[in-house]
Amino acid sequence: MQAVGIVLAVLFVAALVLMHRRDRHALRTERGKLFDACHALFDCQRITQESVAWPVLAGTYGGFDVHIAPLVDDIVFRKVPSLWLLVTVKRALPIAGAVDMLARAQNTEFYSPADGLPVRVATPHEWPRQMTIKADRPAADLPLAALDPHVRTFFADPRAKEMLVTRQGVRIVYQAQAAERSEYLVLRRAVFRDARLPAALVGSLLDQAVQVCAAVMKGDVHGHA
């Protein structure tokens, strides 16, 4: 009788292991489809995916080196998690330092460099009120005039979260999707069903980042190091 119990226990554990592997494989496959609609946007691309993590894309878009990384934000316990998209256009820019524009700051934006920037810059009157601007130098040394139309356009979208401009290029953060509310409230799991990035969205975000680069390159007296 004891031997039968041992056999049943082993079979039960084996079944659990198989189910776990099956679920992880299904999760990896599902998340791996994130960029499926976007391949034609890029001159070349490389997608990497570690285990069941979300895939990350590095490639060339319109002659620019770009990097697109999804990031799950589930830090705030009572807030439905977000799947943020970190879209970076790498380009050496003639800007003296770094400036970060963050919408609706909650002091939980672990992906943002804002806390490490020492200068709080007053928000220009025409820009969204719920914006925090941090930099590593005074406003007079920043290309705010060149950024103005792009900031207003980008942050007019309520899903726009952040724009970071540095010597190395431009990064924008955008909410790709919110987690399933019912599943999070009941099970506290961040589930993003059928997460696929539309090519039109990704192209628009890349274009906006490229346009910011172009504006800083053209610049004004405050856009140069």
mmCIF file with all atom_site columns, C-alpha atoms in Angstrom:
data_model
loop_
_atom_site.group_PDB
_atom_site.id
_atom_site.type_symbol
_atom_site.label_atom_id
_atom_site.label_alt_id
_atom_site.label_comp_id
_atom_site.label_asym_id
_atom_site.label_entity_id
_atom_site.label_seq_id
_atom_site.pdbx_PDB_ins_code
_atom_site.Cartn_x
_atom_site.Cartn_y
_atom_site.Cartn_z
_atom_site.occupancy
_atom_site.B_iso_or_equiv
_atom_site.pdbx_formal_charge
_atom_site.auth_seq_id
_atom_site.auth_comp_id
_atom_site.auth_asym_id
_atom_site.auth_atom_id
_atom_site.pdbx_PDB_model_num
ATOM 1   C CA . MET A 1 1   ? 0.000   0.000  0.000   1.00 0.00 ? 1   MET A CA 1
ATOM 2   C CA . GLN A 1 2   ? 2.831   2.335  0.849   1.00 0.00 ? 2   GLN A CA 1
ATOM 3   C CA . ALA A 1 3   ? 4.482   1.632  -2.504  1.00 0.00 ? 3   ALA A CA 1
ATOM 4   C CA . VAL A 1 4   ? 1.262   2.561  -4.306  1.00 0.00 ? 4   VAL A CA 1
ATOM 5   C CA . GLY A 1 5   ? 1.136   5.845  -2.414  1.00 0.00 ? 5   GLY A CA 1
ATOM 6   C CA . ILE A 1 6   ? 4.728   6.636  -3.366  1.00 0.00 ? 6   ILE A CA 1
ATOM 7   C CA . VAL A 1 7   ? 4.011   5.881  -7.020  1.00 0.00 ? 7   VAL A CA 1
ATOM 8   C CA . LEU A 1 8   ? 0.928   8.093  -6.998  1.00 0.00 ? 8   LEU A CA 1
ATOM 9   C CA . ALA A 1 9   ? 2.884   10.907 -5.340  1.00 0.00 ? 9   ALA A CA 1
ATOM 10  C CA . VAL A 1 10  ? 5.642   10.656 -7.958  1.00 0.00 ? 10  VAL A CA 1
ATOM 11  C CA . LEU A 1 11  ? 3.085   10.669 -10.765 1.00 0.00 ? 11  LEU A CA 1
ATOM 12  C CA . PHE A 1 12  ? 1.376   13.678 -9.217  1.00 0.00 ? 12  PHE A CA 1
ATOM 13  C CA . VAL A 1 13  ? 4.650   15.618 -8.990  1.00 0.00 ? 13  VAL A CA 1
ATOM 14  C CA . ALA A 1 14  ? 5.530   14.643 -12.561 1.00 0.00 ? 14  ALA A CA 1
ATOM 15  C CA . ALA A 1 15  ? 2.145   15.879 -13.758 1.00 0.00 ? 15  ALA A CA 1
ATOM 16  C CA . LEU A 1 16  ? 2.689   19.197 -11.956 1.00 0.00 ? 16  LEU A CA 1
ATOM 17  C CA . VAL A 1 17  ? 6.107   19.583 -13.566 1.00 0.00 ? 17  VAL A CA 1
ATOM 18  C CA . LEU A 1 18  ? 4.692   18.883 -17.027 1.00 0.00 ? 18  LEU A CA 1
ATOM 19  C CA . MET A 1 19  ? 1.856   21.358 -16.471 1.00 0.00 ? 19  MET A CA 1
ATOM 20  C CA . HIS A 1 20  ? 4.319   23.994 -15.278 1.00 0.00 ? 20  HIS A CA 1
ATOM 21  C CA . ARG A 1 21  ? 6.538   23.507 -18.326 1.00 0.00 ? 21  ARG A CA 1
ATOM 22  C CA . ARG A 1 22  ? 3.520   23.580 -20.635 1.00 0.00 ? 22  ARG A CA 1
ATOM 23  C CA . ASP A 1 23  ? 2.236   26.800 -19.077 1.00 0.00 ? 23  ASP A CA 1
ATOM 24  C CA . ARG A 1 24  ? 5.650   28.467 -19.265 1.00 0.00 ? 24  ARG A CA 1
ATOM 25  C CA . HIS A 1 25  ? 6.027   27.466 -22.905 1.00 0.00 ? 25  HIS A CA 1
ATOM 26  C CA . ALA A 1 26  ? 2.569   28.836 -23.691 1.00 0.00 ? 26  ALA A CA 1
ATOM 27  C CA . LEU A 1 27  ? 3.364   32.082 -21.855 1.00 0.00 ? 27  LEU A CA 1
ATOM 28  C CA . ARG A 1 28  ? 6.674   32.506 -23.664 1.00 0.00 ? 28  ARG A CA 1
ATOM 29  C CA . THR A 1 29  ? 5.013   31.842 -27.024 1.00 0.00 ? 29  THR A CA 1
ATOM 30  C CA . GLU A 1 30  ? 2.197   34.276 -26.318 1.00 0.00 ? 30  GLU A CA 1
ATOM 31  C CA . ARG A 1 31  ? 4.517   37.067 -25.198 1.00 0.00 ? 31  ARG A CA 1
ATOM 32  C CA . GLY A 1 32  ? 6.845   36.356 -28.097 1.00 0.00 ? 32  GLY A CA 1
ATOM 33  C CA . LYS A 1 33  ? 4.154   37.544 -30.515 1.00 0.00 ? 33  LYS A CA 1
ATOM 34  C CA . LEU A 1 34  ? 4.342   41.123 -29.231 1.00 0.00 ? 34  LEU A CA 1
ATOM 35  C CA . PHE A 1 35  ? 6.180   42.495 -32.286 1.00 0.00 ? 35  PHE A CA 1
ATOM 36  C CA . ASP A 1 36  ? 4.640   40.214 -34.924 1.00 0.00 ? 36  ASP A CA 1
ATOM 37  C CA . ALA A 1 37  ? 2.864   43.049 -36.746 1.00 0.00 ? 37  ALA A CA 1
ATOM 38  C CA . CYS A 1 38  ? 5.887   45.371 -36.737 1.00 0.00 ? 38  CYS A CA 1
ATOM 39  C CA . HIS A 1 39  ? 8.617   43.553 -38.658 1.00 0.00 ? 39  HIS A CA 1
ATOM 40  C CA . ALA A 1 40  ? 8.132   45.491 -41.887 1.00 0.00 ? 40  ALA A CA 1
ATOM 41  C CA . LEU A 1 41  ? 8.886   48.781 -40.113 1.00 0.00 ? 41  LEU A CA 1
ATOM 42  C CA . PHE A 1 42  ? 12.569  48.037 -39.679 1.00 0.00 ? 42  PHE A CA 1
ATOM 43  C CA . ASP A 1 43  ? 15.508  47.961 -42.061 1.00 0.00 ? 43  ASP A CA 1
ATOM 44  C CA . CYS A 1 44  ? 16.952  45.228 -39.870 1.00 0.00 ? 44  CYS A CA 1
ATOM 45  C CA . GLN A 1 45  ? 16.032  43.887 -36.470 1.00 0.00 ? 45  GLN A CA 1
ATOM 46  C CA . ARG A 1 46  ? 16.988  41.459 -33.744 1.00 0.00 ? 46  ARG A CA 1
ATOM 47  C CA . ILE A 1 47  ? 14.474  40.200 -31.196 1.00 0.00 ? 47  ILE A CA 1
ATOM 48  C CA . THR A 1 48  ? 15.663  38.599 -27.981 1.00 0.00 ? 48  THR A CA 1
ATOM 49  C CA . GLN A 1 49  ? 13.585  36.906 -25.309 1.00 0.00 ? 49  GLN A CA 1
ATOM 50  C CA . GLU A 1 50  ? 14.863  35.449 -22.065 1.00 0.00 ? 50  GLU A CA 1
ATOM 51  C CA . SER A 1 51  ? 12.819  32.565 -20.676 1.00 0.00 ? 51  SER A CA 1
ATOM 52  C CA . VAL A 1 52  ? 9.207   33.804 -20.286 1.00 0.00 ? 52  VAL A CA 1
ATOM 53  C CA . ALA A 1 53  ? 10.133  37.495 -20.275 1.00 0.00 ? 53  ALA A CA 1
ATOM 54  C CA . TRP A 1 54  ? 8.714   39.920 -22.797 1.00 0.00 ? 54  TRP A CA 1
ATOM 55  C CA . PRO A 1 55  ? 10.768  40.155 -26.007 1.00 0.00 ? 55  PRO A CA 1
ATOM 56  C CA . VAL A 1 56  ? 13.040  43.117 -26.694 1.00 0.00 ? 56  VAL A CA 1
ATOM 57  C CA . LEU A 1 57  ? 13.661  44.524 -30.164 1.00 0.00 ? 57  LEU A CA 1
ATOM 58  C CA . ALA A 1 58  ? 16.828  46.202 -31.392 1.00 0.00 ? 58  ALA A CA 1
ATOM 59  C CA . GLY A 1 59  ? 17.053  47.347 -34.971 1.00 0.00 ? 59  GLY A CA 1
ATOM 60  C CA . THR A 1 60  ? 17.380  50.107 -37.519 1.00 0.00 ? 60  THR A CA 1
ATOM 61  C CA . TYR A 1 61  ? 14.537  52.437 -38.393 1.00 0.00 ? 61  TYR A CA 1
ATOM 62  C CA . GLY A 1 62  ? 15.005  55.091 -41.068 1.00 0.00 ? 62  GLY A CA 1
ATOM 63  C CA . GLY A 1 63  ? 18.750  54.916 -40.606 1.00 0.00 ? 63  GLY A CA 1
ATOM 64  C CA . PHE A 1 64  ? 18.546  55.276 -36.798 1.00 0.00 ? 64  PHE A CA 1
ATOM 65  C CA . ASP A 1 65  ? 19.528  52.642 -34.283 1.00 0.00 ? 65  ASP A CA 1
ATOM 66  C CA . VAL A 1 66  ? 16.473  51.947 -32.133 1.00 0.00 ? 66  VAL A CA 1
ATOM 67  C CA . HIS A 1 67  ? 15.632  49.852 -29.103 1.00 0.00 ? 67  HIS A CA 1
ATOM 68  C CA . ILE A 1 68  ? 12.125  48.900 -27.970 1.00 0.00 ? 68  ILE A CA 1
ATOM 69  C CA . ALA A 1 69  ? 11.568  47.219 -24.623 1.00 0.00 ? 69  ALA A CA 1
ATOM 70  C CA . PRO A 1 70  ? 8.283   46.380 -22.871 1.00 0.00 ? 70  PRO A CA 1
ATOM 71  C CA . LEU A 1 71  ? 8.198   46.779 -19.102 1.00 0.00 ? 71  LEU A CA 1
ATOM 72  C CA . VAL A 1 72  ? 5.536   45.720 -16.606 1.00 0.00 ? 72  VAL A CA 1
ATOM 73  C CA . ASP A 1 73  ? 4.795   48.211 -13.840 1.00 0.00 ? 73  ASP A CA 1
ATOM 74  C CA . ASP A 1 74  ? 2.973   46.554 -10.963 1.00 0.00 ? 74  ASP A CA 1
ATOM 75  C CA . ILE A 1 75  ? 4.594   48.504 -8.127  1.00 0.00 ? 75  ILE A CA 1
ATOM 76  C CA . VAL A 1 76  ? 1.457   50.283 -6.906  1.00 0.00 ? 76  VAL A CA 1
ATOM 77  C CA . PHE A 1 77  ? -0.629  47.643 -5.123  1.00 0.00 ? 77  PHE A CA 1
ATOM 78  C CA . ARG A 1 78  ? -4.062  49.133 -5.705  1.00 0.00 ? 78  ARG A CA 1
ATOM 79  C CA . LYS A 1 79  ? -3.474  50.288 -9.270  1.00 0.00 ? 79  LYS A CA 1
ATOM 80  C CA . VAL A 1 80  ? -4.032  48.069 -12.301 1.00 0.00 ? 80  VAL A CA 1
ATOM 81  C CA . PRO A 1 81  ? -0.568  47.262 -13.734 1.00 0.00 ? 81  PRO A CA 1
ATOM 82  C CA . SER A 1 82  ? 0.594   48.771 -16.999 1.00 0.00 ? 82  SER A CA 1
ATOM 83  C CA . LEU A 1 83  ? 2.667   47.371 -19.827 1.00 0.00 ? 83  LEU A CA 1
ATOM 84  C CA . TRP A 1 84  ? 4.899   50.287 -20.717 1.00 0.00 ? 84  TRP A CA 1
ATOM 85  C CA . LEU A 1 85  ? 6.787   50.526 -23.984 1.00 0.00 ? 85  LEU A CA 1
ATOM 86  C CA . LEU A 1 86  ? 10.243  52.093 -23.748 1.00 0.00 ? 86  LEU A CA 1
ATOM 87  C CA . VAL A 1 87  ? 11.099  53.361 -27.236 1.00 0.00 ? 87  VAL A CA 1
ATOM 88  C CA . THR A 1 88  ? 14.651  54.636 -27.698 1.00 0.00 ? 88  THR A CA 1
ATOM 89  C CA . VAL A 1 89  ? 16.216  56.291 -30.735 1.00 0.00 ? 89  VAL A CA 1
ATOM 90  C CA . LYS A 1 90  ? 19.983  56.355 -30.386 1.00 0.00 ? 90  LYS A CA 1
ATOM 91  C CA . ARG A 1 91  ? 21.621  59.430 -31.849 1.00 0.00 ? 91  ARG A CA 1
ATOM 92  C CA . ALA A 1 92  ? 24.448  61.666 -30.641 1.00 0.00 ? 92  ALA A CA 1
ATOM 93  C CA . LEU A 1 93  ? 22.761  64.997 -29.886 1.00 0.00 ? 93  LEU A CA 1
ATOM 94  C CA . PRO A 1 94  ? 24.256  68.455 -29.340 1.00 0.00 ? 94  PRO A CA 1
ATOM 95  C CA . ILE A 1 95  ? 22.658  68.903 -25.936 1.00 0.00 ? 95  ILE A CA 1
ATOM 96  C CA . ALA A 1 96  ? 24.675  69.911 -22.916 1.00 0.00 ? 96  ALA A CA 1
ATOM 97  C CA . GLY A 1 97  ? 23.060  67.465 -20.503 1.00 0.00 ? 97  GLY A CA 1
ATOM 98  C CA . ALA A 1 98  ? 19.833  65.610 -19.865 1.00 0.00 ? 98  ALA A CA 1
ATOM 99  C CA . VAL A 1 99  ? 16.210  66.644 -19.452 1.00 0.00 ? 99  VAL A CA 1
ATOM 100 C CA . ASP A 1 100 ? 13.352  64.369 -18.426 1.00 0.00 ? 100 ASP A CA 1
ATOM 101 C CA . MET A 1 101 ? 9.646   65.160 -18.782 1.00 0.00 ? 101 MET A CA 1
ATOM 102 C CA . LEU A 1 102 ? 7.368   62.885 -16.765 1.00 0.00 ? 102 LEU A CA 1
ATOM 103 C CA . ALA A 1 103 ? 3.576   62.978 -16.790 1.00 0.00 ? 103 ALA A CA 1
ATOM 104 C CA . ARG A 1 104 ? 1.498   62.265 -13.689 1.00 0.00 ? 104 ARG A CA 1
ATOM 105 C CA . ALA A 1 105 ? 4.483   61.441 -11.491 1.00 0.00 ? 105 ALA A CA 1
ATOM 106 C CA . GLN A 1 106 ? 3.677   59.183 -8.530  1.00 0.00 ? 106 GLN A CA 1
ATOM 107 C CA . ASN A 1 107 ? 7.221   58.645 -7.214  1.00 0.00 ? 107 ASN A CA 1
ATOM 108 C CA . THR A 1 108 ? 6.963   54.971 -8.173  1.00 0.00 ? 108 THR A CA 1
ATOM 109 C CA . GLU A 1 109 ? 8.383   55.284 -11.700 1.00 0.00 ? 109 GLU A CA 1
ATOM 110 C CA . PHE A 1 110 ? 11.355  52.978 -11.131 1.00 0.00 ? 110 PHE A CA 1
ATOM 111 C CA . TYR A 1 111 ? 12.200  53.053 -14.849 1.00 0.00 ? 111 TYR A CA 1
ATOM 112 C CA . SER A 1 112 ? 12.604  56.833 -14.897 1.00 0.00 ? 112 SER A CA 1
ATOM 113 C CA . PRO A 1 113 ? 15.906  58.656 -14.227 1.00 0.00 ? 113 PRO A CA 1
ATOM 114 C CA . ALA A 1 114 ? 14.019  61.690 -12.889 1.00 0.00 ? 114 ALA A CA 1
ATOM 115 C CA . ASP A 1 115 ? 14.930  61.095 -9.246  1.00 0.00 ? 115 ASP A CA 1
ATOM 116 C CA . GLY A 1 116 ? 18.613  61.193 -10.137 1.00 0.00 ? 116 GLY A CA 1
ATOM 117 C CA . LEU A 1 117 ? 18.412  64.560 -11.879 1.00 0.00 ? 117 LEU A CA 1
ATOM 118 C CA . PRO A 1 118 ? 19.064  67.398 -9.410  1.00 0.00 ? 118 PRO A CA 1
ATOM 119 C CA . VAL A 1 119 ? 17.319  70.383 -11.027 1.00 0.00 ? 119 VAL A CA 1
ATOM 120 C CA . ARG A 1 120 ? 13.538  70.849 -10.961 1.00 0.00 ? 120 ARG A CA 1
ATOM 121 C CA . VAL A 1 121 ? 12.504  72.923 -13.980 1.00 0.00 ? 121 VAL A CA 1
ATOM 122 C CA . ALA A 1 122 ? 9.298   74.966 -14.011 1.00 0.00 ? 122 ALA A CA 1
ATOM 123 C CA . THR A 1 123 ? 6.763   73.631 -16.498 1.00 0.00 ? 123 THR A CA 1
ATOM 124 C CA . PRO A 1 124 ? 6.214   76.061 -19.391 1.00 0.00 ? 124 PRO A CA 1
ATOM 125 C CA . HIS A 1 125 ? 2.721   77.556 -19.349 1.00 0.00 ? 125 HIS A CA 1
ATOM 126 C CA . GLU A 1 126 ? 1.604   75.863 -22.582 1.00 0.00 ? 126 GLU A CA 1
ATOM 127 C CA . TRP A 1 127 ? 2.723   72.383 -21.503 1.00 0.00 ? 127 TRP A CA 1
ATOM 128 C CA . PRO A 1 128 ? 0.502   69.908 -19.618 1.00 0.00 ? 128 PRO A CA 1
ATOM 129 C CA . ARG A 1 129 ? 0.083   70.880 -15.973 1.00 0.00 ? 129 ARG A CA 1
ATOM 130 C CA . GLN A 1 130 ? 0.559   67.337 -14.665 1.00 0.00 ? 130 GLN A CA 1
ATOM 131 C CA . MET A 1 131 ? 4.159   67.241 -15.807 1.00 0.00 ? 131 MET A CA 1
ATOM 132 C CA . THR A 1 132 ? 7.370   67.085 -13.808 1.00 0.00 ? 132 THR A CA 1
ATOM 133 C CA . ILE A 1 133 ? 10.520  68.314 -15.527 1.00 0.00 ? 133 ILE A CA 1
ATOM 134 C CA . LYS A 1 134 ? 13.910  67.339 -14.114 1.00 0.00 ? 134 LYS A CA 1
ATOM 135 C CA . ALA A 1 135 ? 17.327  68.073 -15.562 1.00 0.00 ? 135 ALA A CA 1
ATOM 136 C CA . ASP A 1 136 ? 20.989  68.177 -14.677 1.00 0.00 ? 136 ASP A CA 1
ATOM 137 C CA . ARG A 1 137 ? 21.267  71.908 -15.421 1.00 0.00 ? 137 ARG A CA 1
ATOM 138 C CA . PRO A 1 138 ? 19.134  75.087 -15.374 1.00 0.00 ? 138 PRO A CA 1
ATOM 139 C CA . ALA A 1 139 ? 16.306  75.666 -17.853 1.00 0.00 ? 139 ALA A CA 1
ATOM 140 C CA . ALA A 1 140 ? 18.323  78.357 -19.645 1.00 0.00 ? 140 ALA A CA 1
ATOM 141 C CA . ASP A 1 141 ? 20.768  75.657 -20.784 1.00 0.00 ? 141 ASP A CA 1
ATOM 142 C CA . LEU A 1 142 ? 18.095  73.309 -22.128 1.00 0.00 ? 142 LEU A CA 1
ATOM 143 C CA . PRO A 1 143 ? 16.534  73.168 -25.630 1.00 0.00 ? 143 PRO A CA 1
ATOM 144 C CA . LEU A 1 144 ? 12.993  73.681 -24.334 1.00 0.00 ? 144 LEU A CA 1
ATOM 145 C CA . ALA A 1 145 ? 11.982  75.876 -27.277 1.00 0.00 ? 145 ALA A CA 1
ATOM 146 C CA . ALA A 1 146 ? 13.034  73.188 -29.746 1.00 0.00 ? 146 ALA A CA 1
ATOM 147 C CA . LEU A 1 147 ? 11.187  70.540 -27.760 1.00 0.00 ? 147 LEU A CA 1
ATOM 148 C CA . ASP A 1 148 ? 7.992   72.575 -27.317 1.00 0.00 ? 148 ASP A CA 1
ATOM 149 C CA . PRO A 1 149 ? 5.834   71.351 -30.253 1.00 0.00 ? 149 PRO A CA 1
ATOM 150 C CA . HIS A 1 150 ? 6.909   67.739 -29.777 1.00 0.00 ? 150 HIS A CA 1
ATOM 151 C CA . VAL A 1 151 ? 6.203   67.754 -26.050 1.00 0.00 ? 151 VAL A CA 1
ATOM 152 C CA . ARG A 1 152 ? 2.730   69.184 -26.618 1.00 0.00 ? 152 ARG A CA 1
ATOM 153 C CA . THR A 1 153 ? 1.926   66.639 -29.347 1.00 0.00 ? 153 THR A CA 1
ATOM 154 C CA . PHE A 1 154 ? 3.240   63.599 -27.483 1.00 0.00 ? 154 PHE A CA 1
ATOM 155 C CA . PHE A 1 155 ? 1.694   64.385 -24.097 1.00 0.00 ? 155 PHE A CA 1
ATOM 156 C CA . ALA A 1 156 ? -1.668  65.244 -25.629 1.00 0.00 ? 156 ALA A CA 1
ATOM 157 C CA . ASP A 1 157 ? -2.136  61.472 -25.642 1.00 0.00 ? 157 ASP A CA 1
ATOM 158 C CA . PRO A 1 158 ? -3.194  60.354 -22.130 1.00 0.00 ? 158 PRO A CA 1
ATOM 159 C CA . ARG A 1 159 ? -1.172  57.155 -22.552 1.00 0.00 ? 159 ARG A CA 1
ATOM 160 C CA . ALA A 1 160 ? 2.066   59.102 -23.000 1.00 0.00 ? 160 ALA A CA 1
ATOM 161 C CA . LYS A 1 161 ? 4.170   58.901 -19.847 1.00 0.00 ? 161 LYS A CA 1
ATOM 162 C CA . GLU A 1 162 ? 7.711   60.178 -20.332 1.00 0.00 ? 162 GLU A CA 1
ATOM 163 C CA . MET A 1 163 ? 10.159  61.838 -22.714 1.00 0.00 ? 163 MET A CA 1
ATOM 164 C CA . LEU A 1 164 ? 13.877  61.744 -21.945 1.00 0.00 ? 164 LEU A CA 1
ATOM 165 C CA . VAL A 1 165 ? 16.417  63.678 -24.019 1.00 0.00 ? 165 VAL A CA 1
ATOM 166 C CA . THR A 1 166 ? 20.151  63.150 -23.492 1.00 0.00 ? 166 THR A CA 1
ATOM 167 C CA . ARG A 1 167 ? 23.393  63.359 -25.427 1.00 0.00 ? 167 ARG A CA 1
ATOM 168 C CA . GLN A 1 168 ? 22.874  59.753 -26.502 1.00 0.00 ? 168 GLN A CA 1
ATOM 169 C CA . GLY A 1 169 ? 19.396  60.202 -27.985 1.00 0.00 ? 169 GLY A CA 1
ATOM 170 C CA . VAL A 1 170 ? 15.707  60.240 -27.107 1.00 0.00 ? 170 VAL A CA 1
ATOM 171 C CA . ARG A 1 171 ? 13.582  57.791 -25.140 1.00 0.00 ? 171 ARG A CA 1
ATOM 172 C CA . ILE A 1 172 ? 9.814   57.937 -24.835 1.00 0.00 ? 172 ILE A CA 1
ATOM 173 C CA . VAL A 1 173 ? 7.622   55.826 -22.570 1.00 0.00 ? 173 VAL A CA 1
ATOM 174 C CA . TYR A 1 174 ? 4.086   54.940 -23.594 1.00 0.00 ? 174 TYR A CA 1
ATOM 175 C CA . GLN A 1 175 ? 1.376   52.721 -22.124 1.00 0.00 ? 175 GLN A CA 1
ATOM 176 C CA . ALA A 1 176 ? 0.943   49.865 -24.566 1.00 0.00 ? 176 ALA A CA 1
ATOM 177 C CA . GLN A 1 177 ? -1.737  48.114 -22.526 1.00 0.00 ? 177 GLN A CA 1
ATOM 178 C CA . ALA A 1 178 ? -3.346  47.924 -19.093 1.00 0.00 ? 178 ALA A CA 1
ATOM 179 C CA . ALA A 1 179 ? -3.651  44.572 -17.358 1.00 0.00 ? 179 ALA A CA 1
ATOM 180 C CA . GLU A 1 180 ? -6.938  42.717 -17.118 1.00 0.00 ? 180 GLU A CA 1
ATOM 181 C CA . ARG A 1 181 ? -8.669  44.574 -14.297 1.00 0.00 ? 181 ARG A CA 1
ATOM 182 C CA . SER A 1 182 ? -10.875 41.750 -12.988 1.00 0.00 ? 182 SER A CA 1
ATOM 183 C CA . GLU A 1 183 ? -8.046  39.232 -12.876 1.00 0.00 ? 183 GLU A CA 1
ATOM 184 C CA . TYR A 1 184 ? -5.756  41.667 -11.078 1.00 0.00 ? 184 TYR A CA 1
ATOM 185 C CA . LEU A 1 185 ? -8.359  42.678 -8.500  1.00 0.00 ? 185 LEU A CA 1
ATOM 186 C CA . VAL A 1 186 ? -9.211  39.062 -7.676  1.00 0.00 ? 186 VAL A CA 1
ATOM 187 C CA . LEU A 1 187 ? -5.935  37.173 -8.143  1.00 0.00 ? 187 LEU A CA 1
ATOM 188 C CA . ARG A 1 188 ? -3.409  40.039 -8.042  1.00 0.00 ? 188 ARG A CA 1
ATOM 189 C CA . ARG A 1 189 ? -1.905  38.845 -11.323 1.00 0.00 ? 189 ARG A CA 1
ATOM 190 C CA . ALA A 1 190 ? -0.805  41.187 -14.092 1.00 0.00 ? 190 ALA A CA 1
ATOM 191 C CA . VAL A 1 191 ? -2.312  39.527 -17.169 1.00 0.00 ? 191 VAL A CA 1
ATOM 192 C CA . PHE A 1 192 ? -2.099  41.180 -20.590 1.00 0.00 ? 192 PHE A CA 1
ATOM 193 C CA . ARG A 1 193 ? -4.229  39.184 -22.992 1.00 0.00 ? 193 ARG A CA 1
ATOM 194 C CA . ASP A 1 194 ? -3.476  39.121 -26.711 1.00 0.00 ? 194 ASP A CA 1
ATOM 195 C CA . ALA A 1 195 ? -0.758  41.770 -26.317 1.00 0.00 ? 195 ALA A CA 1
ATOM 196 C CA . ARG A 1 196 ? 0.187   42.741 -29.864 1.00 0.00 ? 196 ARG A CA 1
ATOM 197 C CA . LEU A 1 197 ? 1.742   46.037 -30.881 1.00 0.00 ? 197 LEU A CA 1
ATOM 198 C CA . PRO A 1 198 ? 0.059   47.584 -33.932 1.00 0.00 ? 198 PRO A CA 1
ATOM 199 C CA . ALA A 1 199 ? 2.576   48.652 -36.555 1.00 0.00 ? 199 ALA A CA 1
ATOM 200 C CA . ALA A 1 200 ? 0.882   52.056 -36.791 1.00 0.00 ? 200 ALA A CA 1
ATOM 201 C CA . LEU A 1 201 ? 1.437   52.695 -33.081 1.00 0.00 ? 201 LEU A CA 1
ATOM 202 C CA . VAL A 1 202 ? 5.069   51.612 -33.058 1.00 0.00 ? 202 VAL A CA 1
ATOM 203 C CA . GLY A 1 203 ? 5.771   53.595 -36.225 1.00 0.00 ? 203 GLY A CA 1
ATOM 204 C CA . SER A 1 204 ? 4.158   56.684 -34.732 1.00 0.00 ? 204 SER A CA 1
ATOM 205 C CA . LEU A 1 205 ? 6.192   56.438 -31.520 1.00 0.00 ? 205 LEU A CA 1
ATOM 206 C CA . LEU A 1 206 ? 9.414   55.962 -33.467 1.00 0.00 ? 206 LEU A CA 1
ATOM 207 C CA . ASP A 1 207 ? 8.594   58.892 -35.744 1.00 0.00 ? 207 ASP A CA 1
ATOM 208 C CA . GLN A 1 208 ? 7.952   61.132 -32.762 1.00 0.00 ? 208 GLN A CA 1
ATOM 209 C CA . ALA A 1 209 ? 11.263  60.195 -31.167 1.00 0.00 ? 209 ALA A CA 1
ATOM 210 C CA . VAL A 1 210 ? 13.090  60.731 -34.465 1.00 0.00 ? 210 VAL A CA 1
ATOM 211 C CA . GLN A 1 211 ? 11.445  64.139 -34.845 1.00 0.00 ? 211 GLN A CA 1
ATOM 212 C CA . VAL A 1 212 ? 12.613  65.124 -31.365 1.00 0.00 ? 212 VAL A CA 1
ATOM 213 C CA . CYS A 1 213 ? 16.151  64.147 -32.355 1.00 0.00 ? 213 CYS A CA 1
ATOM 214 C CA . ALA A 1 214 ? 15.864  66.250 -35.509 1.00 0.00 ? 214 ALA A CA 1
ATOM 215 C CA . ALA A 1 215 ? 14.561  69.236 -33.550 1.00 0.00 ? 215 ALA A CA 1
ATOM 216 C CA . VAL A 1 216 ? 17.462  69.085 -31.093 1.00 0.00 ? 216 VAL A CA 1
ATOM 217 C CA . MET A 1 217 ? 19.938  68.652 -33.958 1.00 0.00 ? 217 MET A CA 1
ATOM 218 C CA . LYS A 1 218 ? 18.532  71.779 -35.601 1.00 0.00 ? 218 LYS A CA 1
ATOM 219 C CA . GLY A 1 219 ? 18.251  73.359 -32.170 1.00 0.00 ? 219 GLY A CA 1
ATOM 220 C CA . ASP A 1 220 ? 18.657  76.872 -30.930 1.00 0.00 ? 220 ASP A CA 1
ATOM 221 C CA . VAL A 1 221 ? 21.323  78.526 -28.811 1.00 0.00 ? 221 VAL A CA 1
ATOM 222 C CA . HIS A 1 222 ? 20.329  76.403 -25.817 1.00 0.00 ? 222 HIS A CA 1
ATOM 223 C CA . GLY A 1 223 ? 20.496  73.148 -27.711 1.00 0.00 ? 223 GLY A CA 1
ATOM 224 C CA . HIS A 1 224 ? 24.261  73.140 -28.081 1.00 0.00 ? 224 HIS A CA 1
ATOM 225 C CA . ALA A 1 225 ? 26.853  71.902 -25.644 1.00 0.00 ? 225 ALA A CA 1
#
